[in-house]
Amino acid sequence: MQGFPYRLEQRTTLPALIEALVDQLEQHLLQRLQQGAGQKPLGLATGRTMDPLYAALVRRLSRWSREDLELLRRGWMSFNLDEYLGVSASDPCSYRHYMERHLARPLQLPLSRLQLPDGQAEDADAAAQAYGEALMRHRGIGLQVLGLGGNGHVGFNEPPCGPDLPCHVVKLSAETRHQNAALFGGDPTAVPEQAISLGLREILAADEIHLLVTGSGKASILRQLMLSSEPNEHLPASWLRHHDCVSIWADADALSQL
Ligand code: GLP
């Protein structure tokens, strides 16, 4: 498809799309091994879209030699986008638990090298600021993986949202709590009201960004994103247009309204 403001990587089926993105991630991780210490952290996302990606990445990396896997573990550093507030790290609904389940334990990554905001901080604003500062001490994100919320959010940057907002405490919209209710027993009121999220400021400062959008449930918002003429605060993902190295990875179902 021509004429869209983003580089579009499309594959008909979900497995083919996921494998193509895993190819890209594997290349990036191999380069990091070759370049040695001092690499910028990976930026990681959670959510149902990421389930097959992490499963395929684990399968792929499990084929690496024992030596390379050991190097990967030793040099691992990732910063996740967001975390719910008021959910303990051991709660299966927390994003920390998600990352440990889907990535850290299968790959035996050192848990301390997977960074997420502190969802149990007494002073959430201070924790958000500290998380943003910790990322800056690592010189920001190298490669950022993103999913897309049904209302156009990235991370938990809910509309309306500008491009300069740093890591902050977010009040989750009713739509987002509804969207994520399945993970909380189907009850939207069980979804926390707040989260800490990296802002568009940190996301747009990443060296490269890969936005993964799959399934017919995302077709409408992906259409809006692809056709929006100017970035605007009602569609937070539209600020990605200000970045010069963004790829959108989409399957046929997600592209079905274009
Ligand atoms: C969630 C997360 C995002 C995620 C998006 C899509 O609320 N905060 O990081 O990418 O919304 O979620 P899903 O992949 O479950 O559709």
CSV table of C-alpha atoms and ligand atoms in Angstrom, one decimal:
chain,number,residue,atom,x,y,z
A,1,MET,CA,0.0,0.0,0.0
A,2,GLN,CA,1.4,3.4,-1.0
A,3,GLY,CA,0.7,6.9,0.3
A,4,PHE,CA,0.6,6.2,4.0
A,5,PRO,CA,2.8,8.3,6.3
A,6,TYR,CA,4.4,5.2,7.9
A,7,ARG,CA,6.5,2.3,6.7
A,8,LEU,CA,4.0,-0.6,6.6
A,9,GLU,CA,5.1,-4.2,7.1
A,10,GLN,CA,2.1,-6.3,6.2
A,11,ARG,CA,1.6,-10.1,6.1
A,12,THR,CA,-1.6,-11.9,5.5
A,13,THR,CA,-1.5,-14.2,8.5
A,14,LEU,CA,-0.7,-13.5,12.1
A,15,PRO,CA,2.0,-16.2,12.3
A,16,ALA,CA,3.8,-14.9,9.2
A,17,LEU,CA,3.7,-11.3,10.6
A,18,ILE,CA,5.0,-12.4,14.0
A,19,GLU,CA,7.8,-14.4,12.4
A,20,ALA,CA,8.8,-11.4,10.3
A,21,LEU,CA,8.9,-9.1,13.3
A,22,VAL,CA,10.9,-11.8,15.3
A,23,ASP,CA,13.4,-11.8,12.4
A,24,GLN,CA,13.9,-8.1,13.0
A,25,LEU,CA,14.1,-8.4,16.8
A,26,GLU,CA,16.6,-11.3,16.5
A,27,GLN,CA,18.8,-9.2,14.2
A,28,HIS,CA,18.7,-6.3,16.6
A,29,LEU,CA,19.6,-8.6,19.6
A,30,LEU,CA,22.5,-10.2,17.6
A,31,GLN,CA,23.9,-6.8,16.8
A,32,ARG,CA,23.7,-5.9,20.4
A,33,LEU,CA,25.8,-9.0,21.3
A,34,GLN,CA,28.4,-8.0,18.7
A,35,GLN,CA,28.6,-4.4,19.8
A,36,GLY,CA,29.1,-5.5,23.5
A,37,ALA,CA,28.3,-3.4,26.6
A,38,GLY,CA,26.7,0.0,26.7
A,39,GLN,CA,23.7,-0.6,24.4
A,40,LYS,CA,20.5,1.3,24.9
A,41,PRO,CA,17.7,-0.7,26.6
A,42,LEU,CA,14.9,-2.4,24.7
A,43,GLY,CA,11.5,-0.8,25.1
A,44,LEU,CA,8.9,-3.5,25.7
A,45,ALA,CA,5.1,-3.6,25.8
A,46,THR,CA,2.5,-5.9,27.3
A,47,GLY,CA,-1.0,-6.8,26.2
A,48,ARG,CA,-2.7,-9.6,24.2
A,49,THR,CA,-1.1,-8.4,21.0
A,50,MET,CA,2.3,-9.2,22.5
A,51,ASP,CA,1.5,-12.8,23.6
A,52,PRO,CA,2.3,-14.5,20.3
A,53,LEU,CA,5.3,-12.2,19.8
A,54,TYR,CA,7.0,-13.2,23.0
A,55,ALA,CA,6.1,-16.8,22.5
A,56,ALA,CA,7.7,-16.8,19.0
A,57,LEU,CA,10.7,-14.8,20.3
A,58,VAL,CA,11.3,-17.3,23.1
A,59,ARG,CA,11.1,-20.1,20.5
A,60,ARG,CA,13.6,-18.4,18.3
A,61,LEU,CA,16.1,-17.4,21.0
A,62,SER,CA,16.0,-20.9,22.4
A,63,ARG,CA,17.7,-22.0,19.3
A,64,TRP,CA,20.7,-19.8,20.0
A,65,SER,CA,23.9,-21.4,21.3
A,66,ARG,CA,24.3,-21.6,25.0
A,67,GLU,CA,27.1,-19.1,24.8
A,68,ASP,CA,25.1,-16.5,23.0
A,69,LEU,CA,22.1,-17.0,25.3
A,70,GLU,CA,24.4,-16.4,28.3
A,71,LEU,CA,25.7,-13.2,26.7
A,72,LEU,CA,22.1,-12.1,26.0
A,73,ARG,CA,21.2,-12.7,29.7
A,74,ARG,CA,24.2,-10.9,31.0
A,75,GLY,CA,23.7,-7.9,28.8
A,76,TRP,CA,19.9,-7.7,29.0
A,77,MET,CA,18.3,-4.4,29.9
A,78,SER,CA,14.7,-3.5,29.1
A,79,PHE,CA,12.3,-0.8,30.2
A,80,ASN,CA,8.6,-1.6,29.9
A,81,LEU,CA,6.1,1.1,29.0
A,82,ASP,CA,3.7,0.9,31.9
A,83,GLU,CA,2.4,-0.6,35.0
A,84,TYR,CA,-0.9,-0.5,36.8
A,85,LEU,CA,-1.0,1.3,40.1
A,86,GLY,CA,-2.1,-0.5,43.3
A,87,VAL,CA,-1.3,-4.0,41.9
A,88,SER,CA,1.5,-6.0,43.5
A,89,ALA,CA,4.4,-7.3,41.4
A,90,SER,CA,3.3,-10.9,42.3
A,91,ASP,CA,-0.3,-10.3,41.2
A,92,PRO,CA,-0.9,-12.2,37.9
A,93,CYS,CA,-2.6,-9.0,36.6
A,94,SER,CA,0.5,-6.9,37.0
A,95,TYR,CA,2.6,-6.2,34.0
A,96,ARG,CA,5.7,-7.3,35.9
A,97,HIS,CA,4.1,-10.7,36.3
A,98,TYR,CA,3.2,-10.7,32.6
A,99,MET,CA,6.9,-10.0,31.6
A,100,GLU,CA,8.2,-12.6,34.0
A,101,ARG,CA,5.7,-15.2,32.7
A,102,HIS,CA,6.1,-14.5,29.0
A,103,LEU,CA,9.7,-13.6,28.7
A,104,ALA,CA,12.0,-13.6,31.7
A,105,ARG,CA,11.4,-17.0,33.1
A,106,PRO,CA,11.3,-18.9,29.7
A,107,LEU,CA,14.6,-17.2,28.7
A,108,GLN,CA,16.0,-17.2,32.3
A,109,LEU,CA,16.7,-13.5,32.1
A,110,PRO,CA,17.8,-11.8,35.4
A,111,LEU,CA,14.6,-10.3,36.7
A,112,SER,CA,16.4,-7.3,38.0
A,113,ARG,CA,17.3,-6.3,34.4
A,114,LEU,CA,13.6,-6.0,33.4
A,115,GLN,CA,12.6,-2.6,34.5
A,116,LEU,CA,9.0,-1.6,35.0
A,117,PRO,CA,7.4,1.3,36.9
A,118,ASP,CA,6.7,0.7,40.6
A,119,GLY,CA,3.0,-0.1,40.7
A,120,GLN,CA,3.0,0.0,44.5
A,121,ALA,CA,4.8,3.2,45.1
A,122,GLU,CA,3.3,5.3,47.9
A,123,ASP,CA,4.1,8.5,46.0
A,124,ALA,CA,3.1,7.5,42.4
A,125,ASP,CA,4.2,10.9,40.9
A,126,ALA,CA,7.6,10.6,42.4
A,127,ALA,CA,7.8,6.9,41.1
A,128,ALA,CA,6.9,8.0,37.6
A,129,GLN,CA,9.5,10.7,37.6
A,130,ALA,CA,12.1,8.3,39.0
A,131,TYR,CA,11.3,5.8,36.3
A,132,GLY,CA,11.7,8.4,33.5
A,133,GLU,CA,15.0,9.5,35.0
A,134,ALA,CA,16.3,6.0,35.3
A,135,LEU,CA,15.6,5.5,31.6
A,136,MET,CA,17.4,8.7,30.8
A,137,ARG,CA,20.4,7.5,32.8
A,138,HIS,CA,20.5,4.6,30.3
A,139,ARG,CA,20.3,7.1,27.4
A,140,GLY,CA,16.8,6.3,26.4
A,141,ILE,CA,15.3,3.4,24.4
A,142,GLY,CA,17.1,1.8,21.5
A,143,LEU,CA,14.4,-0.4,19.9
A,144,GLN,CA,10.8,0.2,21.1
A,145,VAL,CA,8.0,-2.4,20.6
A,146,LEU,CA,4.5,-0.9,20.8
A,147,GLY,CA,0.9,-2.1,20.8
A,148,LEU,CA,-2.1,0.0,19.9
A,149,GLY,CA,-5.0,0.6,22.3
A,150,GLY,CA,-8.5,0.6,21.0
A,151,ASN,CA,-8.7,4.3,21.5
A,152,GLY,CA,-5.4,5.0,19.9
A,153,HIS,CA,-3.3,5.0,23.0
A,154,VAL,CA,0.3,3.8,23.1
A,155,GLY,CA,1.7,2.7,26.4
A,156,PHE,CA,-1.1,4.1,28.6
A,157,ASN,CA,-1.0,7.5,27.0
A,158,GLU,CA,-4.7,8.2,26.9
A,159,PRO,CA,-6.3,10.8,24.6
A,160,PRO,CA,-6.1,13.7,24.7
A,161,CYS,CA,-2.3,13.6,24.9
A,162,GLY,CA,0.5,15.7,23.5
A,163,PRO,CA,3.9,14.6,22.2
A,164,ASP,CA,6.0,16.2,25.0
A,165,LEU,CA,4.5,14.5,28.0
A,166,PRO,CA,7.2,12.6,30.0
A,167,CYS,CA,6.6,9.5,32.2
A,168,HIS,CA,3.6,10.2,34.3
A,169,VAL,CA,0.6,8.9,36.3
A,170,VAL,CA,-2.4,8.3,34.1
A,171,LYS,CA,-6.1,8.1,34.9
A,172,LEU,CA,-7.3,5.2,32.7
A,173,SER,CA,-10.3,5.9,30.5
A,174,ALA,CA,-13.5,3.9,30.9
A,175,GLU,CA,-12.8,2.5,27.4
A,176,THR,CA,-9.4,1.2,28.3
A,177,ARG,CA,-10.6,-0.3,31.6
A,178,HIS,CA,-13.3,-2.1,29.6
A,179,GLN,CA,-10.8,-3.2,26.9
A,180,ASN,CA,-8.5,-4.7,29.6
A,181,ALA,CA,-11.3,-6.2,31.8
A,182,ALA,CA,-10.8,-9.7,30.5
A,183,LEU,CA,-7.5,-9.9,32.4
A,184,PHE,CA,-9.4,-8.9,35.6
A,185,GLY,CA,-12.1,-11.5,35.5
A,186,GLY,CA,-14.2,-9.6,33.0
A,187,ASP,CA,-15.0,-6.8,35.4
A,188,PRO,CA,-14.0,-3.3,34.2
A,189,THR,CA,-14.4,-2.0,37.7
A,190,ALA,CA,-11.7,-4.5,38.8
A,191,VAL,CA,-9.2,-2.8,36.5
A,192,PRO,CA,-7.1,-0.3,38.4
A,193,GLU,CA,-8.1,3.3,37.8
A,194,GLN,CA,-4.5,4.5,37.4
A,195,ALA,CA,-1.2,3.5,35.9
A,196,ILE,CA,2.3,4.8,35.4
A,197,SER,CA,3.3,5.2,31.8
A,198,LEU,CA,6.2,6.4,29.8
A,199,GLY,CA,5.1,9.4,27.9
A,200,LEU,CA,5.2,10.2,24.3
A,201,ARG,CA,8.4,12.1,25.1
A,202,GLU,CA,10.3,9.0,26.0
A,203,ILE,CA,8.7,6.9,23.3
A,204,LEU,CA,9.4,9.3,20.5
A,205,ALA,CA,13.0,9.5,21.7
A,206,ALA,CA,13.6,5.8,20.9
A,207,ASP,CA,16.0,5.1,18.0
A,208,GLU,CA,13.4,2.9,16.2
A,209,ILE,CA,9.8,2.0,16.9
A,210,HIS,CA,7.8,-1.1,15.8
A,211,LEU,CA,4.1,-0.8,16.3
A,212,LEU,CA,2.3,-4.2,16.2
A,213,VAL,CA,-1.4,-4.1,15.3
A,214,THR,CA,-3.3,-7.4,14.8
A,215,GLY,CA,-6.8,-8.7,14.5
A,216,SER,CA,-10.1,-7.2,13.2
A,217,GLY,CA,-10.7,-5.6,16.6
A,218,LYS,CA,-8.0,-3.0,15.7
A,219,ALA,CA,-9.0,-2.4,12.1
A,220,SER,CA,-11.0,0.7,12.9
A,221,ILE,CA,-8.4,2.4,15.0
A,222,LEU,CA,-5.6,1.4,12.5
A,223,ARG,CA,-7.6,2.9,9.7
A,224,GLN,CA,-7.9,6.2,11.7
A,225,LEU,CA,-4.2,6.2,12.3
A,226,MET,CA,-3.2,5.5,8.7
A,227,LEU,CA,-5.6,8.1,7.3
A,228,SER,CA,-5.2,10.9,9.9
A,229,SER,CA,-3.8,13.8,8.1
A,230,GLU,CA,-2.0,15.5,11.0
A,231,PRO,CA,-0.8,14.2,14.4
A,232,ASN,CA,-3.4,15.2,17.0
A,233,GLU,CA,-4.0,14.8,20.7
A,234,HIS,CA,-7.1,12.8,20.2
A,235,LEU,CA,-5.1,9.9,18.6
A,236,PRO,CA,-2.0,9.6,20.7
A,237,ALA,CA,-0.4,7.1,18.3
A,238,SER,CA,-0.6,9.7,15.6
A,239,TRP,CA,2.4,11.5,17.2
A,240,LEU,CA,4.5,8.6,15.9
A,241,ARG,CA,4.5,10.5,12.6
A,242,HIS,CA,7.1,12.9,14.1
A,243,HIS,CA,9.5,10.0,14.3
A,244,ASP,CA,11.6,9.1,11.3
A,245,CYS,CA,12.0,5.4,12.0
A,246,VAL,CA,8.6,3.9,12.7
A,247,SER,CA,7.3,0.6,11.2
A,248,ILE,CA,3.8,-0.5,11.5
A,249,TRP,CA,3.4,-4.3,11.5
A,250,ALA,CA,-0.1,-5.4,10.6
A,251,ASP,CA,-1.9,-8.5,9.5
A,252,ALA,CA,-4.7,-8.7,7.0
A,253,ASP,CA,-7.4,-8.6,9.7
A,254,ALA,CA,-6.1,-5.3,11.1
A,255,LEU,CA,-5.8,-3.9,7.6
A,256,SER,CA,-9.3,-5.0,6.6
A,257,GLN,CA,-10.8,-1.5,6.7
A,258,LEU,CA,-8.2,0.1,4.5
B,1,GLP,C1,-2.9,-1.8,26.9
B,1,GLP,C2,-1.4,-1.5,27.2
B,1,GLP,C3,-0.6,-1.2,26.0
B,1,GLP,C4,-1.1,-2.2,24.9
B,1,GLP,C5,-2.5,-1.8,24.5
B,1,GLP,C6,-3.1,-2.8,23.6
B,1,GLP,O1,-3.7,-1.1,27.7
B,1,GLP,N1,-1.1,-0.4,28.1
B,1,GLP,O2,0.7,-1.2,26.2
B,1,GLP,O3,-0.2,-2.1,23.8
B,1,GLP,O4,-3.3,-1.4,25.6
B,1,GLP,O5,-3.5,-3.9,24.3
B,1,GLP,P1,-3.9,-5.3,23.7
B,1,GLP,O6,-2.7,-5.8,23.0
B,1,GLP,O7,-4.3,-6.2,24.8
B,1,GLP,O8,-5.0,-5.0,22.7
